[in-house]
Amino acid sequence: MDDLTNFSKRLNGPLHLPVLVIIEPLLLPRTCILNVFRRELAEFEILDMATVQSLDSASARDVRLVLLSIADKPIGDPSVEDDLAFVAECCPNAAIAILSNHDDEPTAQAAMQRGVRGFLPTSLPIEVVIAGLRLVLVGGCYRPLPIAGINRIPGFEPPDARRFASAYLTNEAARAAIDRSLTDFTPREQQVLAELELGLPNKLIAAKMNLSESTVKMHIQHIMRKCAAHNRTEAVLRWRGRLPAQSRDHDPGAASTPET
């Protein structure tokens, strides 16, 4: 009862902000996630609730993303599928991300096949979770790659990601443009792009590639300039072909300082 009362009070908050919803039955982890998200995703109104049924009260809000915690339940569990259907019905314009205690490949694939845009095992560092959610919020998909192929699986694309590529990837001229843009990147920049695609922050990229953070930042700046991107997430999406590349002559100084 207290949870519903507090949730109703939060609905009277700033209505102009887009909304991110956390659904976690357990109060302690829900509160911890809430505190981190309010600090790291300050541009969103963060709502937390124990069950998906409370989403009815947020149906009139601008809900951009729903993070659903399923703990140890398999994706195919009837209760999980019912919750996913309820979220899709209440918030048809919201992306869905799943927080799971499982990190195996079949679970990740099953989630993406059900239209989930973000698969987040609880074994991930919090900075990677935030980066993954930011990617989802701009229209991408996030899921950790299998351990055996963590440096990228050639040709891998989550089944649900095809609808975000739209007609852009079906155009042969666009494909050729993407291929040409790849030749603009140095081998080291392509390696950094691969790590950005995994949602890793600069500190982890530096450690993984045995580079300094300042060198990683320099590579990301070059990548964003070549992609005509304003941030690292946009650069990844352009590289993957989900956003059309802008003219290199347009706003040449637009590339912002990379995220840390």
XYZ file of N, CA and C in Angstrom:
780
model
N 0.833 -1.198 0.000
C 0.000 0.000 0.000
C 0.870 1.251 0.000
N 1.936 1.244 0.823
C 2.846 2.382 0.874
C 3.517 2.593 -0.475
N 3.859 1.482 -1.165
C 4.508 1.581 -2.469
C 3.605 2.287 -3.469
N 2.322 1.939 -3.478
C 1.374 2.562 -4.397
C 1.156 4.032 -4.052
N 1.128 4.335 -2.765
C 0.948 5.730 -2.336
C 2.123 6.591 -2.777
N 3.338 6.083 -2.545
C 4.521 6.839 -2.944
C 4.583 7.011 -4.455
N 4.178 5.962 -5.183
C 4.191 6.041 -6.640
C 3.212 7.099 -7.133
N 2.024 7.154 -6.523
C 1.033 8.149 -6.920
C 1.542 9.561 -6.672
N 2.258 9.750 -5.562
C 2.820 11.066 -5.276
C 3.836 11.466 -6.333
N 4.651 10.510 -6.795
C 5.666 10.830 -7.777
C 5.061 11.191 -9.121
N 3.851 10.695 -9.406
C 3.194 11.030 -10.661
C 2.851 12.508 -10.739
N 2.816 13.180 -9.602
C 2.537 14.613 -9.592
C 3.810 15.436 -9.761
N 4.931 14.779 -10.086
C 6.209 15.454 -10.268
C 6.254 16.200 -11.581
N 7.461 16.545 -12.050
C 7.621 17.333 -13.266
C 7.144 16.580 -14.503
N 6.006 17.009 -15.055
C 5.388 16.281 -16.163
C 6.101 16.507 -17.483
N 6.989 17.494 -17.546
C 7.635 17.800 -18.811
C 8.782 16.855 -19.119
N 9.268 16.099 -18.139
C 10.397 15.200 -18.352
C 9.935 13.870 -18.934
N 10.707 13.302 -19.868
C 10.411 11.931 -20.289
C 10.642 10.986 -19.120
N 10.008 9.833 -19.178
C 9.972 8.938 -18.010
C 10.701 7.629 -18.294
N 11.450 7.171 -17.314
C 12.059 5.847 -17.317
C 11.510 5.107 -16.102
N 10.996 3.898 -16.313
C 10.340 3.144 -15.243
C 11.177 1.931 -14.856
N 11.357 1.745 -13.565
C 12.023 0.557 -13.019
C 10.960 -0.320 -12.370
N 10.909 -1.591 -12.768
C 9.987 -2.545 -12.140
C 10.815 -3.636 -11.477
N 10.841 -3.603 -10.165
C 11.630 -4.549 -9.365
C 10.840 -4.865 -8.104
N 10.470 -6.135 -7.887
C 9.641 -6.479 -6.724
C 10.307 -6.219 -5.380
N 11.628 -6.356 -5.294
C 12.322 -6.235 -4.009
C 12.702 -4.777 -3.744
N 12.358 -4.308 -2.550
C 12.528 -2.893 -2.232
C 13.993 -2.454 -2.208
N 14.875 -3.237 -1.602
C 16.266 -2.807 -1.461
C 16.949 -2.639 -2.820
N 16.951 -3.666 -3.698
C 17.591 -3.449 -5.008
C 16.891 -2.366 -5.824
N 15.569 -2.259 -5.680
C 14.849 -1.222 -6.428
C 15.305 0.165 -5.996
N 15.468 0.364 -4.693
C 15.914 1.658 -4.181
C 17.342 1.967 -4.624
N 18.194 0.958 -4.628
C 19.579 1.164 -5.063
C 19.640 1.566 -6.532
N 18.880 0.849 -7.369
C 18.839 1.180 -8.794
C 18.286 2.586 -9.001
N 17.232 2.899 -8.268
C 16.597 4.212 -8.379
C 17.596 5.330 -8.084
N 18.363 5.183 -7.019
C 19.317 6.223 -6.630
C 20.406 6.414 -7.684
N 20.895 5.304 -8.233
C 21.926 5.404 -9.278
C 21.357 6.059 -10.534
N 20.170 5.627 -10.958
C 19.574 6.168 -12.177
C 19.262 7.650 -12.043
N 18.796 8.077 -10.874
C 18.495 9.498 -10.699
C 19.760 10.347 -10.774
N 20.884 9.758 -10.423
C 22.148 10.481 -10.519
C 22.703 10.462 -11.944
N 22.632 9.295 -12.607
C 23.272 9.125 -13.908
C 22.358 9.485 -15.079
N 21.054 9.453 -14.880
C 20.096 9.738 -15.961
C 19.179 10.876 -15.518
N 19.803 11.985 -15.154
C 19.060 13.107 -14.568
C 18.097 13.763 -15.550
N 18.275 13.480 -16.848
C 17.378 14.076 -17.844
C 16.027 13.372 -17.923
N 15.848 12.317 -17.109
C 14.598 11.565 -17.081
C 13.958 11.644 -15.697
N 12.637 11.569 -15.678
C 11.917 11.345 -14.425
C 11.937 9.834 -14.190
N 12.510 9.380 -13.096
C 12.628 7.948 -12.820
C 11.503 7.539 -11.877
N 10.693 6.590 -12.328
C 9.623 6.034 -11.502
C 9.968 4.590 -11.174
N 9.711 4.188 -9.942
C 9.959 2.804 -9.569
C 8.683 2.191 -9.031
N 8.505 0.928 -9.297
C 7.308 0.216 -8.842
C 7.639 -1.257 -8.663
N 6.801 -1.941 -7.892
C 7.053 -3.347 -7.570
C 6.499 -4.304 -8.619
N 5.428 -3.912 -9.316
C 4.796 -4.800 -10.295
C 4.414 -4.010 -11.542
N 4.217 -4.707 -12.635
C 3.841 -4.050 -13.892
C 2.436 -3.450 -13.814
N 1.588 -3.968 -12.910
C 0.219 -3.461 -12.818
C 0.183 -1.963 -12.492
N 1.203 -1.463 -11.808
C 1.240 -0.035 -11.480
C 1.463 0.835 -12.710
N 1.855 0.227 -13.832
C 2.076 0.995 -15.058
C 0.812 1.686 -15.551
N -0.346 1.164 -15.176
C -1.607 1.806 -15.578
C -1.612 3.282 -15.208
N -1.046 3.590 -14.063
C -1.048 4.968 -13.578
C -0.108 5.866 -14.375
N 0.823 5.267 -15.123
C 1.789 6.052 -15.894
C 1.481 6.054 -17.381
N 0.357 5.482 -17.785
C 0.059 5.324 -19.213
C -0.068 6.651 -19.946
N -0.428 7.726 -19.220
C -0.573 9.033 -19.860
C 0.753 9.793 -19.923
N 1.801 9.267 -19.305
C 3.100 9.930 -19.287
C 3.911 9.570 -20.515
N 4.975 10.317 -20.745
C 5.882 10.067 -21.866
C 6.930 9.042 -21.432
N 6.512 7.785 -21.370
C 7.404 6.714 -20.918
C 8.289 6.286 -22.088
N 9.588 6.473 -21.934
C 10.535 6.144 -22.998
C 11.112 4.738 -22.854
N 11.248 4.271 -21.610
C 11.873 2.967 -21.397
C 11.338 2.348 -20.116
N 11.104 1.045 -20.160
C 10.695 0.283 -18.979
C 11.751 -0.782 -18.724
N 12.366 -0.734 -17.543
C 13.342 -1.743 -17.139
C 12.637 -2.746 -16.243
N 12.489 -3.970 -16.733
C 11.756 -5.018 -16.030
C 12.734 -6.027 -15.442
N 12.731 -6.165 -14.132
C 13.585 -7.153 -13.473
C 12.850 -8.492 -13.407
N 13.505 -9.555 -13.912
C 12.878 -10.881 -13.877
C 13.647 -11.839 -12.970
N 14.725 -11.368 -12.353
C 15.511 -12.168 -11.402
C 15.925 -13.495 -12.031
N 15.558 -14.629 -11.402
C 15.995 -15.938 -11.886
C 15.015 -16.577 -12.871
N 13.927 -15.905 -13.186
C 12.930 -16.509 -14.075
C 13.465 -16.626 -15.501
N 13.149 -17.727 -16.177
C 13.512 -17.822 -17.603
C 12.625 -16.900 -18.431
N 13.120 -16.510 -19.596
C 12.359 -15.616 -20.467
C 11.023 -16.237 -20.862
N 11.026 -17.554 -21.035
C 9.804 -18.231 -21.460
C 8.803 -18.484 -20.358
N 9.100 -18.067 -19.131
C 8.151 -18.238 -18.030
C 6.857 -17.499 -18.353
N 5.701 -18.137 -18.175
C 4.425 -17.475 -18.503
C 4.247 -16.128 -17.822
N 4.715 -15.996 -16.573
C 4.553 -14.723 -15.876
C 5.396 -13.626 -16.525
N 6.591 -13.986 -17.028
C 7.436 -13.003 -17.711
C 6.790 -12.579 -19.022
N 6.275 -13.543 -19.776
C 5.640 -13.206 -21.053
C 4.387 -12.361 -20.827
N 3.652 -12.648 -19.756
C 2.484 -11.821 -19.429
C 2.907 -10.398 -19.077
N 4.003 -10.275 -18.315
C 4.488 -8.940 -17.941
C 4.943 -8.157 -19.169
N 5.644 -8.822 -20.085
C 6.096 -8.154 -21.306
C 4.905 -7.672 -22.134
N 3.881 -8.512 -22.227
C 2.685 -8.133 -22.978
C 1.982 -6.949 -22.319
N 1.940 -6.947 -20.991
C 1.279 -5.857 -20.269
C 2.036 -4.547 -20.468
N 3.367 -4.605 -20.408
C 4.174 -3.405 -20.623
C 3.947 -2.861 -22.028
N 3.951 -3.764 -23.026
C 3.750 -3.331 -24.411
C 2.384 -2.697 -24.609
N 1.388 -3.191 -23.884
C 0.037 -2.646 -24.009
C -0.076 -1.284 -23.321
N 0.501 -1.163 -22.136
C 0.397 0.089 -21.377
C 1.273 1.196 -21.951
N 2.450 0.820 -22.430
C 3.427 1.812 -22.918
C 3.919 1.406 -24.302
N 3.055 1.516 -25.308
C 3.408 1.014 -26.642
C 4.592 1.725 -27.273
N 4.891 2.937 -26.850
C 6.011 3.677 -27.436
C 7.306 3.539 -26.649
N 7.270 2.767 -25.581
C 8.453 2.623 -24.730
C 9.294 1.421 -25.159
N 10.599 1.586 -25.080
C 11.496 0.445 -25.249
C 11.471 -0.376 -23.968
N 11.711 -1.681 -24.112
C 11.730 -2.569 -22.945
C 13.135 -3.131 -22.769
N 13.645 -3.042 -21.552
C 14.911 -3.672 -21.196
C 14.661 -4.638 -20.052
N 15.392 -5.724 -20.053
C 15.225 -6.750 -19.020
C 16.485 -6.847 -18.176
N 16.284 -6.887 -16.865
C 17.362 -7.120 -15.911
C 17.223 -8.559 -15.422
N 18.236 -9.377 -15.705
C 18.133 -10.810 -15.426
C 19.351 -11.308 -14.653
N 19.127 -12.297 -13.795
C 20.244 -12.939 -13.101
C 20.977 -13.933 -13.988
N 20.418 -14.196 -15.171
C 21.067 -15.096 -16.132
C 21.889 -14.284 -17.118
N 23.035 -14.832 -17.546
C 23.838 -14.149 -18.550
C 24.246 -15.083 -19.686
N 23.458 -16.152 -19.884
C 23.786 -17.123 -20.923
C 23.232 -16.676 -22.275
N 23.826 -17.190 -23.326
C 23.460 -16.805 -24.686
C 22.010 -17.150 -25.056
N 21.504 -18.355 -24.730
C 20.103 -18.654 -25.080
C 19.109 -17.689 -24.447
N 19.362 -17.279 -23.197
C 18.455 -16.334 -22.543
C 18.486 -14.984 -23.244
N 19.692 -14.529 -23.603
C 19.813 -13.241 -24.305
C 19.096 -13.281 -25.648
N 19.294 -14.350 -26.402
C 18.640 -14.462 -27.715
C 17.129 -14.534 -27.562
N 16.659 -15.294 -26.587
C 15.213 -15.415 -26.369
C 14.598 -14.065 -26.030
N 15.319 -13.255 -25.257
C 14.813 -11.925 -24.903
C 14.700 -11.044 -26.136
N 15.741 -11.022 -26.973
C 15.732 -10.168 -28.157
C 14.663 -10.610 -29.155
N 14.432 -11.923 -29.225
C 13.400 -12.434 -30.129
C 11.995 -12.024 -29.693
N 11.837 -11.656 -28.438
C 10.528 -11.216 -27.928
C 10.369 -9.690 -27.987
N 11.264 -9.039 -28.710
C 11.143 -7.603 -28.883
C 11.820 -6.768 -27.821
N 12.531 -7.411 -26.887
C 13.250 -6.670 -25.857
C 14.429 -5.965 -26.520
N 14.620 -4.693 -26.193
C 15.680 -3.912 -26.832
C 16.962 -3.889 -26.014
N 16.862 -4.234 -24.737
C 18.055 -4.273 -23.906
C 18.038 -5.480 -22.997
N 19.105 -6.276 -23.027
C 19.224 -7.423 -22.126
C 20.401 -7.163 -21.207
N 20.122 -7.025 -19.906
C 21.119 -6.584 -18.937
C 21.278 -7.598 -17.810
N 22.273 -8.464 -17.880
C 22.525 -9.379 -16.763
C 22.956 -8.609 -15.520
N 22.597 -9.094 -14.353
C 22.981 -8.434 -13.110
C 24.477 -8.557 -12.836
N 25.191 -9.339 -13.651
C 26.641 -9.460 -13.499
C 27.393 -8.293 -14.142
N 26.696 -7.419 -14.864
C 27.355 -6.297 -15.532
C 27.714 -5.198 -14.533
N 28.820 -4.476 -14.766
C 29.118 -3.284 -13.953
C 28.051 -2.217 -14.209
N 27.791 -1.382 -13.223
C 26.725 -0.398 -13.340
C 26.985 0.587 -14.477
N 28.277 0.942 -14.724
C 28.559 1.889 -15.795
C 28.225 1.309 -17.168
N 28.355 -0.016 -17.306
C 27.990 -0.659 -18.569
C 26.468 -0.691 -18.724
N 25.763 -0.927 -17.611
C 24.299 -0.909 -17.643
C 23.797 0.457 -18.088
N 24.362 1.524 -17.542
C 23.940 2.877 -17.909
C 24.216 3.132 -19.390
N 25.407 2.737 -19.855
C 25.742 2.928 -21.269
C 24.804 2.133 -22.167
N 24.468 0.905 -21.752
C 23.543 0.091 -22.532
C 22.162 0.707 -22.611
N 21.688 1.257 -21.498
C 20.376 1.907 -21.487
C 20.373 3.162 -22.353
N 21.460 3.901 -22.348
C 21.539 5.089 -23.200
C 21.462 4.702 -24.674
N 22.100 3.596 -25.024
C 22.031 3.117 -26.407
C 20.599 2.753 -26.778
N 19.906 2.064 -25.886
C 18.514 1.693 -26.129
C 17.638 2.938 -26.266
N 17.900 3.937 -25.445
C 17.074 5.149 -25.433
C 17.183 5.964 -26.714
N 18.272 5.787 -27.473
C 18.399 6.505 -28.747
C 18.031 5.622 -29.937
N 17.415 4.463 -29.655
C 16.910 3.632 -30.738
C 17.710 2.392 -31.053
N 18.782 2.143 -30.304
C 19.589 0.958 -30.559
C 19.159 -0.234 -29.728
N 19.926 -1.290 -29.825
C 19.715 -2.502 -29.024
C 20.997 -2.788 -28.255
N 20.848 -3.291 -27.038
C 22.036 -3.648 -26.269
C 21.865 -5.030 -25.682
N 22.905 -5.832 -25.837
C 23.021 -7.116 -25.149
C 24.491 -7.482 -25.145
N 25.013 -8.003 -24.042
C 26.418 -8.384 -24.022
C 26.663 -9.535 -24.994
N 27.799 -9.506 -25.646
C 28.134 -10.593 -26.550
C 28.626 -11.795 -25.746
N 28.521 -12.999 -26.329
C 28.990 -14.197 -25.615
C 30.459 -14.064 -25.239
N 30.822 -14.636 -24.098
C 32.204 -14.570 -23.622
C 33.175 -15.095 -24.661
N 32.779 -16.171 -25.368
C 33.676 -16.781 -26.355
C 33.972 -15.848 -27.511
N 33.079 -14.868 -27.742
C 33.294 -13.969 -28.860
C 33.190 -12.526 -28.438
N 33.746 -12.191 -27.297
C 33.552 -10.868 -26.724
C 34.144 -9.771 -27.594
N 35.112 -10.095 -28.461
C 35.705 -9.072 -29.327
C 34.882 -8.771 -30.565
N 33.683 -9.335 -30.671
C 32.684 -9.167 -31.729
C 32.510 -10.473 -32.490
N 31.271 -10.788 -32.783
C 30.935 -11.944 -33.590
C 30.635 -11.449 -34.992
N 31.402 -11.852 -36.015
C 31.159 -11.355 -37.369
C 29.741 -11.663 -37.822
N 29.072 -10.641 -38.323
C 27.732 -10.837 -38.876
C 26.639 -10.946 -37.853
N 26.973 -10.870 -36.547
C 25.926 -11.003 -35.534
C 25.061 -9.764 -35.486
N 23.741 -9.977 -35.437
C 22.812 -8.881 -35.219
C 21.602 -9.449 -34.500
N 21.177 -8.861 -33.360
C 20.009 -9.369 -32.672
C 18.825 -9.402 -33.617
N 17.976 -10.444 -33.561
C 16.864 -10.563 -34.498
C 15.991 -9.324 -34.550
N 15.749 -8.705 -33.397
C 14.845 -7.560 -33.371
C 15.486 -6.297 -33.909
N 16.816 -6.292 -34.072
C 17.491 -5.070 -34.490
C 17.216 -4.717 -35.945
N 16.735 -5.662 -36.743
C 16.530 -5.392 -38.163
C 15.539 -4.268 -38.396
N 14.516 -4.180 -37.532
C 13.522 -3.156 -37.784
C 14.023 -1.762 -37.467
N 15.190 -1.629 -36.782
C 15.742 -0.309 -36.518
C 16.656 0.143 -37.649
N 17.089 -0.788 -38.487
C 17.906 -0.411 -39.633
C 17.045 0.209 -40.719
N 15.740 -0.146 -40.782
C 14.740 0.363 -41.724
C 15.227 0.240 -43.159
N 14.684 1.098 -44.007
C 14.997 0.994 -45.430
C 16.412 1.450 -45.732
N 17.043 2.106 -44.782
C 18.384 2.630 -45.038
C 19.351 1.534 -45.444
N 19.297 0.397 -44.753
C 20.213 -0.689 -45.057
C 19.823 -1.464 -46.306
N 18.598 -1.297 -46.787
C 18.188 -2.030 -47.984
C 18.592 -1.292 -49.241
N 19.082 -0.081 -49.102
C 19.497 0.711 -50.240
C 20.960 0.419 -50.537
N 21.259 -0.012 -51.775
C 22.628 -0.385 -52.120
C 23.582 0.789 -52.010
N 23.102 1.990 -52.353
C 23.965 3.172 -52.245
C 24.336 3.430 -50.793
N 23.354 3.199 -49.889
C 23.626 3.395 -48.469
C 24.630 2.377 -47.971
N 24.490 1.128 -48.424
C 25.458 0.097 -48.032
C 26.866 0.499 -48.455
N 26.960 1.010 -49.684
C 28.268 1.415 -50.196
C 28.840 2.560 -49.368
N 27.954 3.478 -48.933
C 28.410 4.604 -48.115
C 28.973 4.111 -46.795
N 28.314 3.105 -46.208
C 28.801 2.538 -44.945
C 30.159 1.888 -45.150
N 30.291 1.129 -46.243
C 31.570 0.476 -46.529
C 32.683 1.497 -46.698
N 32.370 2.621 -47.381
C 33.384 3.655 -47.570
C 33.776 4.283 -46.245
N 32.773 4.473 -45.366
C 33.074 5.107 -44.086
C 33.984 4.228 -43.233
N 33.872 2.912 -43.383
C 34.733 2.008 -42.624
C 36.190 2.180 -43.006
N 36.439 2.489 -44.290
C 37.822 2.651 -44.728
C 38.437 3.918 -44.161
N 37.604 4.841 -43.671
C 38.120 6.074 -43.076
C 38.688 5.848 -41.686
N 38.330 4.745 -41.053
C 38.787 4.484 -39.696
C 40.106 3.717 -39.717
N 41.003 4.096 -38.842
C 42.223 3.324 -38.677
C 41.888 2.004 -37.986
N 42.768 1.014 -38.069
C 42.500 -0.245 -37.360
C 42.252 -0.042 -35.866
N 42.998 0.875 -35.246
C 42.800 1.121 -33.818
C 41.432 1.745 -33.555
N 41.002 2.665 -34.430
C 39.686 3.280 -34.276
C 38.577 2.252 -34.440
N 38.774 1.303 -35.351
C 37.772 0.246 -35.503
C 37.709 -0.627 -34.254
N 38.863 -0.848 -33.620
C 38.855 -1.609 -32.364
C 38.105 -0.845 -31.274
N 38.333 0.458 -31.192
C 37.635 1.276 -30.195
C 36.137 1.280 -30.476
N 35.753 1.377 -31.754
C 34.336 1.334 -32.122
C 33.683 0.031 -31.681
N 34.414 -1.068 -31.830
C 33.875 -2.365 -31.418
C 33.593 -2.385 -29.925
N 34.472 -1.754 -29.131
C 34.252 -1.700 -27.689
C 33.114 -0.740 -27.338
N 33.012 0.377 -28.072
C 31.892 1.297 -27.854
C 30.568 0.602 -28.137
N 30.571 -0.262 -29.117
C 29.347 -0.985 -29.468
C 28.896 -1.901 -28.338
N 29.839 -2.349 -27.528
C 29.507 -3.175 -26.362
C 28.998 -2.328 -25.201
N 29.085 -0.991 -25.354
C 28.617 -0.108 -24.300
C 29.642 0.140 -23.204
N 30.919 -0.163 -23.469
C 31.937 -0.006 -22.428
C 32.323 1.458 -22.253
N 32.530 1.912 -21.017
C 33.012 3.268 -20.770
C 34.501 3.371 -21.086
N 35.006 4.604 -21.145
C 36.403 4.830 -21.521
C 37.379 4.072 -20.635
N 37.107 4.047 -19.334
C 38.037 3.405 -18.398
C 38.204 1.919 -18.715
N 37.090 1.235 -19.008
C 37.172 -0.197 -19.312
C 37.788 -0.442 -20.686
N 37.496 0.448 -21.641
C 38.118 0.314 -22.967
C 39.627 0.457 -22.844
N 40.069 1.450 -22.066
C 41.500 1.669 -21.882
C 42.167 0.440 -21.268
N 41.545 -0.128 -20.237
C 42.118 -1.306 -19.582
C 42.155 -2.501 -20.527
N 41.074 -2.671 -21.295
C 40.990 -3.837 -22.188
C 41.997 -3.750 -23.327
N 42.229 -2.518 -23.824
C 43.116 -2.333 -24.973
C 44.531 -1.925 -24.559
N 44.783 -1.862 -23.248
C 46.103 -1.486 -22.726
C 46.513 -0.108 -23.222
N 45.567 0.842 -23.143
C 45.814 2.220 -23.544
C 45.520 3.139 -22.359
N 45.973 4.371 -22.452
C 45.597 5.358 -21.448
C 44.198 5.885 -21.769
N 43.504 6.409 -20.758
C 42.174 6.970 -20.991
C 42.234 8.155 -21.943
N 43.303 8.957 -21.855
C 43.412 10.115 -22.744
C 43.549 9.680 -24.202
N 44.243 8.558 -24.436
C 44.370 8.045 -25.802
C 43.023 7.537 -26.313
N 42.278 6.863 -25.451
C 40.949 6.401 -25.834
C 40.050 7.590 -26.181
N 40.096 8.643 -25.366
C 39.296 9.838 -25.639
C 39.662 10.450 -26.984
N 40.959 10.469 -27.283
C 41.409 11.022 -28.560
C 40.841 10.218 -29.726
N 40.890 8.870 -29.611
C 40.340 8.020 -30.677
C 38.842 8.259 -30.843
N 38.123 8.410 -29.729
C 36.676 8.613 -29.797
C 36.356 9.960 -30.441
N 37.151 10.978 -30.146
C 36.961 12.280 -30.781
C 37.117 12.176 -32.293
N 38.156 11.439 -32.734
C 38.372 11.248 -34.171
C 37.208 10.487 -34.802
N 36.731 9.466 -34.097
C 35.617 8.656 -34.605
C 34.365 9.513 -34.766
N 34.050 10.314 -33.738
C 32.842 11.138 -33.806
C 32.933 12.166 -34.934
N 34.139 12.723 -35.144
C 34.306 13.688 -36.232
C 34.092 13.018 -37.596
N 34.647 11.821 -37.760
C 34.504 11.120 -39.031
C 33.068 10.674 -39.280
N 32.333 10.383 -38.195
C 30.933 9.964 -38.321
C 29.974 11.154 -38.348
N 30.500 12.374 -38.160
C 29.649 13.561 -38.011
C 28.636 13.327 -36.890
N 29.120 12.734 -35.796
C 28.247 12.397 -34.668
C 28.478 13.369 -33.519
N 27.430 13.602 -32.726
C 27.520 14.514 -31.594
C 27.950 13.803 -30.312
N 27.828 12.472 -30.287
C 28.242 11.722 -29.102
C 28.590 10.306 -29.514
N 29.116 9.545 -28.571
C 29.615 8.199 -28.875
C 28.494 7.246 -29.290
N 27.326 7.384 -28.676
C 26.208 6.514 -29.027
C 25.765 6.745 -30.465
N 25.685 8.006 -30.854
C 25.309 8.326 -32.232
C 26.349 7.805 -33.207
N 27.620 7.851 -32.827
C 28.686 7.330 -33.689
C 28.512 5.833 -33.931
N 28.183 5.085 -32.848
C 27.974 3.642 -32.992
C 26.793 3.361 -33.913
N 25.703 4.117 -33.746
C 24.521 3.897 -34.573
C 24.802 4.213 -36.034
N 25.566 5.269 -36.299
C 25.899 5.595 -37.680
C 26.804 4.508 -38.273
N 27.741 4.038 -37.457
C 28.655 2.986 -37.921
C 27.898 1.707 -38.256
N 26.907 1.377 -37.431
C 26.093 0.199 -37.688
C 25.068 0.424 -38.800
N 24.943 1.683 -39.255
C 24.037 1.955 -40.358
C 22.612 2.204 -39.961
N 22.356 2.424 -38.657
C 20.982 2.644 -38.226
C 20.569 4.102 -38.362
N 21.555 5.004 -38.542
C 21.240 6.402 -38.805
C 21.997 6.812 -40.052
N 21.387 7.575 -40.950
C 22.107 8.026 -42.136
C 23.207 9.000 -41.753
N 24.360 8.872 -42.389
C 25.468 9.766 -42.089
C 25.166 11.161 -42.590
N 25.488 12.167 -41.776
C 25.313 13.539 -42.190
C 26.499 13.966 -43.037
N 26.339 15.055 -43.750
C 27.425 15.581 -44.562
C 28.587 15.964 -43.673
N 29.797 15.660 -44.101
C 30.970 16.020 -43.328
C 31.113 17.543 -43.235
N 30.493 18.258 -44.205
C 30.595 19.714 -44.195
C 29.619 20.347 -43.231
N 28.694 19.558 -42.676
C 27.688 20.108 -41.779
C 28.221 20.181 -40.362
N 28.326 21.379 -39.849
C 28.723 21.610 -38.468
C 29.988 20.835 -38.094
N 31.106 21.125 -38.733
C 32.321 20.330 -38.530
C 32.823 20.330 -37.108
N 32.427 21.322 -36.302
C 32.914 21.339 -34.921
C 31.921 20.786 -33.952
N 30.936 19.983 -34.462
C 29.837 19.546 -33.603
C 30.225 18.450 -32.639
N 31.285 17.684 -32.940
C 31.632 16.558 -32.083
C 31.954 17.059 -30.692
N 31.246 16.501 -29.726
C 31.402 16.953 -28.346
C 32.466 16.142 -27.640
N 32.817 16.554 -26.467
C 33.785 15.821 -25.671
C 33.237 14.456 -25.321
N 33.988 13.367 -25.519
C 33.465 12.031 -25.244
C 33.071 11.875 -23.795
N 32.133 10.958 -23.588
C 31.737 10.644 -22.222
C 32.888 9.936 -21.531
N 32.943 10.091 -20.252
C 34.009 9.406 -19.501
C 33.433 8.227 -18.770
